[in-house]
Every structure is written in structure tokens, then in C-alpha cells.
C-alpha positions as a LaTeX table, in Angstrom:
\begin{tabular}{lrrr}
\hline
Residue & $x$ (\AA) & $y$ (\AA) & $z$ (\AA) \\
\hline
Glu1 & $-7.64$ & 159.43 & 124.93 \\
Arg2 & $-5.14$ & 156.84 & 126.07 \\
Ile3 & $-2.48$ & 154.85 & 124.24 \\
Leu4 & $-2.12$ & 151.53 & 126.07 \\
Cys5 & 0.71 & 149.03 & 125.84 \\
Leu6 & $-0.36$ & 145.50 & 126.83 \\
Ser7 & 1.93 & 142.57 & 127.44 \\
Ala8 & 1.26 & 139.94 & 124.74 \\
Arg9 & 2.01 & 137.29 & 127.37 \\
Asp10 & $-0.51$ & 138.18 & 130.07 \\
Gly11 & $-2.29$ & 141.45 & 129.13 \\
Lys12 & $-0.62$ & 143.46 & 131.91 \\
Leu13 & 0.01 & 147.17 & 131.32 \\
Pro14 & 3.70 & 148.22 & 131.11 \\
Trp15 & 2.82 & 151.82 & 130.22 \\
Lys16 & 0.13 & 154.20 & 129.01 \\
Val17 & 0.04 & 157.69 & 127.54 \\
Asp18 & $-2.88$ & 160.07 & 128.22 \\
Tyr19 & $-3.69$ & 163.19 & 126.22 \\
Ala20 & $-6.67$ & 165.50 & 125.79 \\
Glu21 & $-8.86$ & 165.23 & 122.70 \\
Thr22 & $-11.27$ & 167.93 & 121.55 \\
His23 & $-13.67$ & 166.28 & 119.10 \\
Glu24 & $-17.13$ & 165.13 & 120.25 \\
Pro25 & $-18.32$ & 162.58 & 117.65 \\
Ile26 & $-21.75$ & 161.18 & 116.93 \\
Arg27 & $-22.15$ & 158.82 & 119.87 \\
Lys28 & $-23.93$ & 156.10 & 117.92 \\
Trp29 & $-20.55$ & 154.64 & 116.96 \\
Gly30 & $-18.89$ & 155.15 & 120.33 \\
Arg31 & $-16.31$ & 157.61 & 121.59 \\
Gly32 & $-12.54$ & 157.42 & 121.45 \\
Ala33 & $-9.91$ & 156.68 & 118.82 \\
Arg34 & $-10.94$ & 155.00 & 115.55 \\
Ser35 & $-7.43$ & 154.41 & 114.21 \\
Thr36 & $-5.25$ & 151.32 & 114.71 \\
Pro37 & $-1.70$ & 152.06 & 116.01 \\
Ala38 & 1.25 & 151.37 & 113.71 \\
Thr39 & 4.81 & 150.45 & 114.64 \\
Asp40 & 8.21 & 150.05 & 113.02 \\
Gly41 & 9.47 & 147.99 & 115.97 \\
Gln42 & 11.12 & 150.95 & 117.70 \\
Arg43 & 8.34 & 153.50 & 117.86 \\
Val44 & 4.53 & 153.42 & 117.97 \\
Tyr45 & 2.45 & 155.89 & 115.96 \\
Cys46 & $-1.15$ & 156.68 & 116.89 \\
Leu47 & $-3.88$ & 158.88 & 115.41 \\
Gly48 & $-6.61$ & 160.27 & 117.66 \\
Ile49 & $-10.24$ & 160.95 & 116.86 \\
Ala50 & $-9.56$ & 164.69 & 116.42 \\
Gly51 & $-6.51$ & 164.11 & 114.22 \\
Gln52 & $-3.74$ & 164.29 & 116.81 \\
Leu53 & $-0.67$ & 162.31 & 115.77 \\
Thr54 & 1.45 & 160.90 & 118.58 \\
Cys55 & 4.80 & 159.14 & 118.33 \\
Val56 & 6.00 & 157.21 & 121.39 \\
Glu57 & 8.96 & 154.99 & 122.18 \\
Met58 & 7.76 & 151.39 & 122.18 \\
Ala59 & 9.93 & 150.17 & 125.05 \\
Thr60 & 9.04 & 152.94 & 127.51 \\
Gly61 & 6.01 & 154.90 & 126.26 \\
Lys62 & 8.03 & 158.12 & 126.21 \\
Val63 & 6.38 & 160.70 & 123.94 \\
Ile64 & 8.80 & 161.68 & 121.16 \\
Trp65 & 6.54 & 164.11 & 119.32 \\
Gln66 & 2.91 & 165.12 & 118.97 \\
Gln67 & 1.03 & 167.32 & 116.53 \\
Arg68 & $-2.55$ & 167.99 & 115.48 \\
Leu69 & $-2.62$ & 167.60 & 111.72 \\
Leu70 & $-5.73$ & 165.83 & 110.49 \\
Gly71 & $-8.68$ & 167.30 & 112.33 \\
Pro72 & $-12.26$ & 166.52 & 111.25 \\
Asn73 & $-13.99$ & 168.83 & 108.81 \\
Pro74 & $-15.09$ & 171.85 & 110.91 \\
Arg75 & $-18.24$ & 172.21 & 108.77 \\
Leu76 & $-19.55$ & 168.89 & 110.06 \\
Lys77 & $-21.06$ & 169.24 & 113.53 \\
Gly78 & $-20.44$ & 166.10 & 115.52 \\
Gly79 & $-19.41$ & 163.93 & 112.60 \\
Tyr80 & $-17.55$ & 160.67 & 112.95 \\
Gly81 & $-14.05$ & 161.90 & 113.67 \\
Val82 & $-10.84$ & 160.76 & 111.96 \\
Tyr83 & $-10.92$ & 157.13 & 110.85 \\
Ser84 & $-7.86$ & 156.54 & 108.68 \\
Asn85 & $-5.20$ & 154.14 & 109.89 \\
Ile86 & $-1.52$ & 155.06 & 109.56 \\
Leu87 & 0.43 & 153.56 & 106.67 \\
Leu88 & 4.18 & 153.28 & 107.32 \\
Glu89 & 6.19 & 153.50 & 104.11 \\
Gly90 & 9.97 & 153.71 & 104.63 \\
Asp91 & 10.69 & 156.84 & 106.69 \\
Leu92 & 7.22 & 158.23 & 106.06 \\
Met93 & 3.87 & 157.77 & 107.73 \\
Ile94 & 1.02 & 158.33 & 105.28 \\
Val95 & $-2.46$ & 159.23 & 106.50 \\
Met96 & $-5.79$ & 160.50 & 105.13 \\
Arg97 & $-7.57$ & 163.72 & 106.05 \\
Thr98 & $-11.34$ & 164.19 & 105.92 \\
Arg99 & $-10.83$ & 167.37 & 103.91 \\
Ser100 & $-8.42$ & 168.58 & 101.22 \\
Pro101 & $-5.55$ & 167.96 & 100.74 \\
Ala102 & $-6.58$ & 164.36 & 101.22 \\
Val103 & $-3.29$ & 162.48 & 101.60 \\
Val104 & $-0.50$ & 163.69 & 103.88 \\
Ala105 & 2.96 & 162.16 & 104.27 \\
Val106 & 4.82 & 162.93 & 107.50 \\
Asp107 & 8.44 & 162.22 & 108.44 \\
Lys108 & 7.98 & 159.59 & 111.14 \\
Arg109 & 11.11 & 160.74 & 113.00 \\
Ser110 & 10.13 & 164.41 & 113.37 \\
Gly111 & 6.42 & 164.73 & 112.56 \\
Lys112 & 7.12 & 167.27 & 109.81 \\
Val113 & 4.97 & 167.20 & 106.67 \\
Val114 & 6.90 & 165.97 & 103.59 \\
Trp115 & 4.17 & 166.11 & 100.92 \\
Arg116 & 0.43 & 166.53 & 100.40 \\
Ala117 & $-1.73$ & 165.23 & 97.53 \\
Leu118 & $-5.26$ & 165.06 & 96.10 \\
Ser119 & $-8.59$ & 166.47 & 97.22 \\
Thr120 & $-11.46$ & 164.60 & 98.82 \\
Gly121 & $-14.89$ & 164.57 & 100.42 \\
Glu122 & $-15.42$ & 162.57 & 103.59 \\
Tyr123 & $-12.96$ & 159.68 & 103.76 \\
Phe124 & $-12.90$ & 156.81 & 106.25 \\
Gly125 & $-10.54$ & 154.37 & 104.55 \\
Thr126 & $-6.78$ & 153.88 & 104.68 \\
Pro127 & $-4.14$ & 154.12 & 101.94 \\
Thr128 & $-2.61$ & 150.87 & 100.71 \\
Ser129 & 0.99 & 150.39 & 99.56 \\
Ala130 & 1.84 & 147.73 & 96.98 \\
Val131 & 3.89 & 147.01 & 93.90 \\
Val132 & 1.47 & 147.78 & 91.07 \\
Ala133 & 2.44 & 147.31 & 87.41 \\
Gly134 & 6.05 & 146.88 & 88.50 \\
Arg135 & 6.33 & 149.99 & 90.67 \\
Arg136 & 5.91 & 150.63 & 94.39 \\
Gln137 & 2.89 & 152.87 & 94.92 \\
Val138 & 0.44 & 154.22 & 97.45 \\
Val139 & $-3.10$ & 153.41 & 96.26 \\
Val140 & $-5.94$ & 155.51 & 97.62 \\
Gly141 & $-9.56$ & 156.38 & 96.91 \\
Val142 & $-10.92$ & 159.94 & 97.10 \\
Arg143 & $-14.21$ & 161.57 & 96.16 \\
Lys144 & $-14.00$ & 161.39 & 92.37 \\
His145 & $-11.41$ & 158.75 & 91.60 \\
Met146 & $-8.84$ & 156.17 & 92.65 \\
Ala147 & $-5.18$ & 157.14 & 92.37 \\
Gly148 & $-1.69$ & 155.68 & 92.52 \\
Leu149 & 0.94 & 157.94 & 94.13 \\
Asn150 & 4.71 & 157.95 & 94.24 \\
Pro151 & 5.27 & 157.20 & 97.95 \\
Lys152 & 8.35 & 159.43 & 98.18 \\
Thr153 & 6.92 & 162.55 & 96.52 \\
Gly154 & 3.13 & 162.20 & 96.35 \\
Lys155 & 3.19 & 162.62 & 92.56 \\
Val156 & 0.08 & 161.17 & 90.90 \\
Leu157 & 1.04 & 158.22 & 88.68 \\
Trp158 & $-2.48$ & 157.35 & 87.51 \\
Gln159 & $-6.14$ & 158.05 & 88.19 \\
His160 & $-9.23$ & 155.92 & 87.65 \\
Pro161 & $-12.69$ & 157.56 & 87.91 \\
His162 & $-15.48$ & 156.28 & 90.15 \\
Pro163 & $-18.89$ & 155.67 & 88.53 \\
Lys164 & $-19.94$ & 158.86 & 90.34 \\
Ala165 & $-18.55$ & 161.17 & 93.02 \\
Ile166 & $-18.77$ & 159.53 & 96.44 \\
Asp167 & $-17.76$ & 159.63 & 100.06 \\
Ala168 & $-15.04$ & 157.00 & 100.26 \\
Leu169 & $-15.36$ & 154.24 & 102.84 \\
Leu170 & $-13.29$ & 151.23 & 101.90 \\
Thr171 & $-9.55$ & 150.65 & 102.11 \\
Pro172 & $-8.47$ & 149.60 & 98.59 \\
Val173 & $-7.56$ & 145.96 & 98.01 \\
Val174 & $-4.64$ & 145.39 & 95.61 \\
His175 & $-3.84$ & 141.93 & 94.23 \\
Arg176 & $-1.76$ & 141.13 & 91.13 \\
Asp177 & $-2.11$ & 144.62 & 89.60 \\
Ile178 & $-5.88$ & 144.52 & 90.21 \\
Val179 & $-7.46$ & 147.14 & 92.48 \\
Leu180 & $-10.83$ & 146.61 & 94.18 \\
Phe181 & $-12.82$ & 149.46 & 95.69 \\
Arg182 & $-16.30$ & 150.43 & 96.88 \\
Gly183 & $-17.66$ & 153.75 & 98.09 \\
Tyr184 & $-20.93$ & 154.97 & 99.53 \\
Gly185 & $-23.62$ & 154.74 & 96.85 \\
Ile186 & $-21.65$ & 152.87 & 94.18 \\
Pro187 & $-21.18$ & 149.14 & 93.50 \\
Ser188 & $-17.95$ & 147.32 & 94.21 \\
Tyr189 & $-15.70$ & 147.47 & 91.19 \\
Ala190 & $-12.30$ & 146.21 & 90.09 \\
Phe191 & $-9.83$ & 147.48 & 87.51 \\
Arg192 & $-6.37$ & 146.56 & 86.30 \\
Val193 & $-3.36$ & 148.88 & 86.29 \\
Ser194 & $-0.73$ & 148.39 & 83.56 \\
Ala195 & 2.31 & 150.30 & 82.39 \\
Asp196 & 4.23 & 150.83 & 79.16 \\
Glu197 & 6.65 & 153.40 & 77.74 \\
Thr198 & 3.88 & 156.03 & 77.70 \\
Gly199 & 3.00 & 155.66 & 81.37 \\
Phe200 & 0.35 & 153.96 & 83.49 \\
His201 & $-3.07$ & 152.89 & 82.26 \\
Thr202 & $-6.22$ & 151.49 & 83.91 \\
Lys203 & $-8.96$ & 149.22 & 82.56 \\
Asn204 & $-12.29$ & 148.28 & 84.13 \\
Leu205 & $-12.71$ & 144.55 & 84.85 \\
Trp206 & $-16.07$ & 144.15 & 86.64 \\
Thr207 & $-18.66$ & 145.69 & 88.91 \\
Ser208 & $-20.94$ & 144.01 & 91.47 \\
Arg209 & $-23.99$ & 145.09 & 93.46 \\
Glu210 & $-24.08$ & 141.69 & 95.14 \\
Ile211 & $-20.73$ & 142.05 & 96.89 \\
Thr212 & $-21.13$ & 145.03 & 99.23 \\
Pro213 & $-18.63$ & 145.41 & 102.09 \\
Trp214 & $-18.94$ & 148.52 & 104.22 \\
Phe215 & $-15.96$ & 149.67 & 106.29 \\
Asn216 & $-14.52$ & 146.16 & 106.32 \\
Ala217 & $-11.95$ & 145.63 & 103.57 \\
Pro218 & $-12.02$ & 142.21 & 101.84 \\
Ala219 & $-9.04$ & 139.83 & 101.91 \\
Ala220 & $-7.35$ & 138.41 & 98.80 \\
Arg221 & $-5.39$ & 135.19 & 98.33 \\
Ala222 & $-4.37$ & 133.15 & 95.28 \\
Gly223 & $-6.61$ & 135.06 & 92.91 \\
Arg224 & $-9.65$ & 134.81 & 95.19 \\
Leu225 & $-11.39$ & 137.56 & 97.12 \\
Tyr226 & $-13.13$ & 136.97 & 100.45 \\
Val227 & $-15.78$ & 139.51 & 101.45 \\
Val228 & $-18.05$ & 139.79 & 104.48 \\
Asn229 & $-21.18$ & 141.54 & 103.25 \\
Gln230 & $-23.18$ & 143.83 & 105.49 \\
Gly231 & $-26.92$ & 144.46 & 105.56 \\
Tyr232 & $-30.17$ & 142.56 & 105.96 \\
Arg233 & $-30.57$ & 141.40 & 102.37 \\
Arg234 & $-27.15$ & 139.87 & 101.71 \\
Pro235 & $-25.62$ & 138.78 & 105.06 \\
Phe236 & $-23.09$ & 136.44 & 103.50 \\
Leu237 & $-19.42$ & 135.60 & 103.42 \\
Phe238 & $-18.63$ & 135.64 & 99.69 \\
Cys239 & $-15.76$ & 134.09 & 97.77 \\
Cys240 & $-15.28$ & 135.40 & 94.24 \\
Glu241 & $-12.63$ & 135.52 & 91.52 \\
Met242 & $-10.55$ & 138.69 & 91.73 \\
Glu243 & $-10.15$ & 138.74 & 87.94 \\
Thr244 & $-13.82$ & 138.42 & 86.99 \\
Gly245 & $-15.94$ & 139.02 & 90.08 \\
Asn246 & $-17.66$ & 135.65 & 89.55 \\
Val247 & $-19.04$ & 134.33 & 92.85 \\
Leu248 & $-17.58$ & 130.88 & 93.60 \\
Trp249 & $-19.50$ & 130.30 & 96.82 \\
Lys250 & $-21.32$ & 132.14 & 99.59 \\
Phe251 & $-22.16$ & 131.28 & 103.18 \\
Arg252 & $-24.99$ & 132.87 & 105.14 \\
Ile253 & $-23.96$ & 134.34 & 108.49 \\
Arg254 & $-27.09$ & 134.62 & 110.61 \\
Gly255 & $-27.26$ & 137.72 & 112.76 \\
Leu256 & $-25.14$ & 139.78 & 110.37 \\
His257 & $-27.43$ & 142.79 & 110.57 \\
Ser258 & $-25.78$ & 146.16 & 110.33 \\
Lys259 & $-23.77$ & 148.15 & 107.85 \\
Val260 & $-20.62$ & 148.62 & 109.87 \\
Ser261 & $-17.84$ & 146.08 & 110.13 \\
Ser262 & $-17.53$ & 142.32 & 110.36 \\
Trp263 & $-14.13$ & 141.11 & 109.21 \\
Val264 & $-12.49$ & 138.21 & 107.39 \\
Leu265 & $-8.80$ & 137.34 & 107.82 \\
Val266 & $-6.76$ & 134.86 & 105.80 \\
Ala267 & $-4.71$ & 132.61 & 108.09 \\
Gly268 & $-2.73$ & 130.11 & 106.02 \\
Asp269 & $-5.32$ & 127.82 & 104.40 \\
Lys270 & $-8.05$ & 128.92 & 106.82 \\
Leu271 & $-10.38$ & 131.89 & 107.12 \\
Leu272 & $-11.27$ & 133.70 & 110.32 \\
Val273 & $-14.51$ & 135.67 & 110.35 \\
Gln274 & $-15.17$ & 138.05 & 113.23 \\
Val275 & $-18.85$ & 139.03 & 113.36 \\
Glu276 & $-19.53$ & 142.39 & 114.95 \\
Asp277 & $-21.71$ & 140.81 & 117.67 \\
Gly278 & $-18.57$ & 139.15 & 119.09 \\
Arg279 & $-18.70$ & 135.75 & 117.36 \\
Leu280 & $-15.63$ & 134.19 & 115.75 \\
Ile281 & $-16.08$ & 131.65 & 112.92 \\
Leu282 & $-13.24$ & 129.43 & 111.72 \\
Asp283 & $-13.60$ & 127.97 & 108.25 \\
Arg284 & $-11.82$ & 126.73 & 105.14 \\
Asp285 & $-12.23$ & 127.50 & 101.45 \\
Ala286 & $-13.05$ & 124.04 & 100.08 \\
Gly287 & $-12.70$ & 125.13 & 96.44 \\
Lys288 & $-16.33$ & 125.29 & 95.38 \\
Ser289 & $-17.85$ & 125.56 & 98.82 \\
Phe290 & $-17.39$ & 126.78 & 102.38 \\
Lys291 & $-16.47$ & 124.37 & 105.16 \\
Glu292 & $-17.09$ & 125.58 & 108.67 \\
Leu293 & $-14.63$ & 124.21 & 111.22 \\
Gly294 & $-15.99$ & 125.82 & 114.36 \\
Arg295 & $-17.32$ & 128.95 & 116.03 \\
Thr296 & $-17.34$ & 130.59 & 119.43 \\
Thr297 & $-18.16$ & 133.92 & 121.07 \\
Ile298 & $-15.05$ & 135.85 & 122.07 \\
Leu299 & $-16.47$ & 139.30 & 122.85 \\
Ser300 & $-19.61$ & 140.28 & 124.69 \\
Lys301 & $-20.42$ & 143.59 & 123.06 \\
Thr302 & $-20.35$ & 145.30 & 119.68 \\
Ala303 & $-16.97$ & 144.67 & 118.06 \\
Phe304 & $-16.24$ & 147.11 & 115.23 \\
Ala305 & $-12.41$ & 146.93 & 115.29 \\
Met306 & $-10.52$ & 144.66 & 112.93 \\
Pro307 & $-8.77$ & 141.82 & 114.82 \\
Ala308 & $-5.02$ & 141.20 & 114.48 \\
Leu309 & $-3.35$ & 137.83 & 113.91 \\
Val310 & 0.27 & 137.63 & 115.10 \\
Gly311 & 2.40 & 134.58 & 115.89 \\
Gly312 & $-0.52$ & 132.18 & 116.13 \\
Arg313 & $-2.48$ & 134.46 & 118.46 \\
Leu314 & $-5.61$ & 136.47 & 117.64 \\
Tyr315 & $-6.13$ & 139.83 & 119.35 \\
Ala316 & $-9.62$ & 141.35 & 119.26 \\
Arg317 & $-11.51$ & 144.13 & 121.02 \\
Asp318 & $-14.94$ & 145.61 & 121.56 \\
Phe319 & $-15.76$ & 148.96 & 123.21 \\
Ser320 & $-14.51$ & 147.83 & 126.62 \\
His321 & $-12.39$ & 144.65 & 126.37 \\
Val322 & $-9.30$ & 143.29 & 124.63 \\
Val323 & $-8.96$ & 139.51 & 124.30 \\
Cys324 & $-6.10$ & 137.25 & 123.18 \\
Leu325 & $-6.71$ & 133.74 & 121.82 \\
Gln326 & $-4.16$ & 131.05 & 121.06 \\
Leu327 & $-5.05$ & 129.43 & 117.73 \\
Ile328 & $-4.38$ & 125.70 & 117.73 \\
Pro329 & $-3.22$ & 124.27 & 114.34 \\
\hline
\end{tabular}
């Protein structure tokens, strides 16, 4: 595998880091790293397909530390590899394993494990950090339940059961004390987390078999949830109320075929939808309807990776190319 640093100005390569990986995944979804790098502005943290964590100096690419911590489940031949992205929380980097213990917090300066928590089946999502019911937490989904963790210690603050035990796919969405989640074989569902003098409590709000994201986490804004559905039967961009799950509008995206990952990003008052066949759709939530502003093709091959929006520029990639687009207001 390679960690590449590209100039945001012209795409040139100031440095790269090469290292050997040992996992041979199911080739249907491509080879190479699944995880998105994370940075605190001084260092870059990367997670390889076989679970190798690497910390490099951003300015030079110098390797500060490496360790193999999160390898795929050895019982699964081939498998998909390690998918979780890295969550930076203070001096910790928090990542998911595909076997128990599920959640591991590592000191980002040294690579040493600080705490471990929970058990799991296969997991391909990423932990989320947010202030929930007045307290900073790490929210994560595992095989039997959702959980809120103390980010400093890993202590479980609350648990909320899934409708049934699952393999967890989605990164949780947290908005105004409401948590949204979906796993393999269960509907999307939302619940509220509250707190009083006796501790934390959860309450179911709604479930939906109509809104069915796959790996692609929805985006929330102003009490609304935006979801790109996957699959032949419901290939829509949905807008629904976070509180109730009521669908406010939906827009059919032709050619949205598979069950992998098309993405929606909130950009001010606009929405950016990246379809996995390389198309980019720009639109606006018009209250009770969808208003398309334009579309173009930005990638030529299957694009599974979530794009990034930084400083008015959109960065996107497929299996072989990285592109940068200037978004014009």
C-alpha cells in the first residue's frame, strides 16, 4: 500500500510512503486501503486493509510510528478487509475492529492502546463523536446494539438494542440527541438519547424500510435527513424529517443500481450527490421538493469512496484517479 500526499494546488506529489500489506481481500470490491486518512494538522494517520496503523509527519511524510492492530477476522478467508475510518478525539484515535473487542482507542502520539470496549460481529462502519444529551460521547454500532462511550475511558454510558443481531454497516448519524442507524438485514431506525439524575435513557422514534442506505451514511441538516438509497427498487435521493422519519420528498436517480455507496454531502444550502458511476449532481432542497441545478461526470470508473469538500473545492476518487473541482458559488 501507499500513502500519497498530493498538492491541493496542482495535484503534484510532495511525498509518499510505501509499506507491505498481507491481506488478500475479495477482489470484487477492489484491492488496497478502504479507510480515509485522518489528520490533526501536524500528523496524518492511516489504516491499511490488513489493519496496519501508520502515523506520518504531514510536512515531510516521515514515518513516526507503525503497528498492526486491527487485522481482519482470521476465520474469514478473503473477506473484505478493514473498513473503519479513524476518528480523532483529543489525543486519541478511535477505530473499529472486525472482531472483539470492537472499539480500540490508541494514543495518537505513540500508537499505544489506551482502552478497548464492546464486542462485535463484522463491522464496516466508523465511530461518531458528538455531544449527546449534554455530554461528549463516541457513538458506535456493534452486532447486538448501539452504544455511547466515554471517549476518554471507553466506559459504556448507554446501550440501545437492534431489532435483531446484525453485521453493522453504517456509520451512525447523530443530530440533536437523535441517533440514526441501519445494519444488514434490519430497517433504518432512529432513537433519542436523554439524561437525568439516574443516567442515560433511549427511546425509539421510528423505523423505515423505505429509506435504505448501504455503506453510505446519510447527511443531516436543520432537522432534515438526506439519504441516497441503494438498490434497484428504490434508487432515490430521499429527504425526511429526522424526528419522525416522514418522507418530505424523493428524487429518482437513474442508473443507481448497486448496494454499495453513492454519497450525499451538505454544502451550505446546496446538496452534492456523487453517484458511484462517476456522476456528480448539484441540487437544492426546495422545501417540499428537489430542485436540480446541474450534473456532470467527474470520474470514469466505479467510485466507492466518499468525496471531500474543503475550501470550496471537491476532491473525489475512483479506483485509479483523484480529481479536484472548484465549486463556483
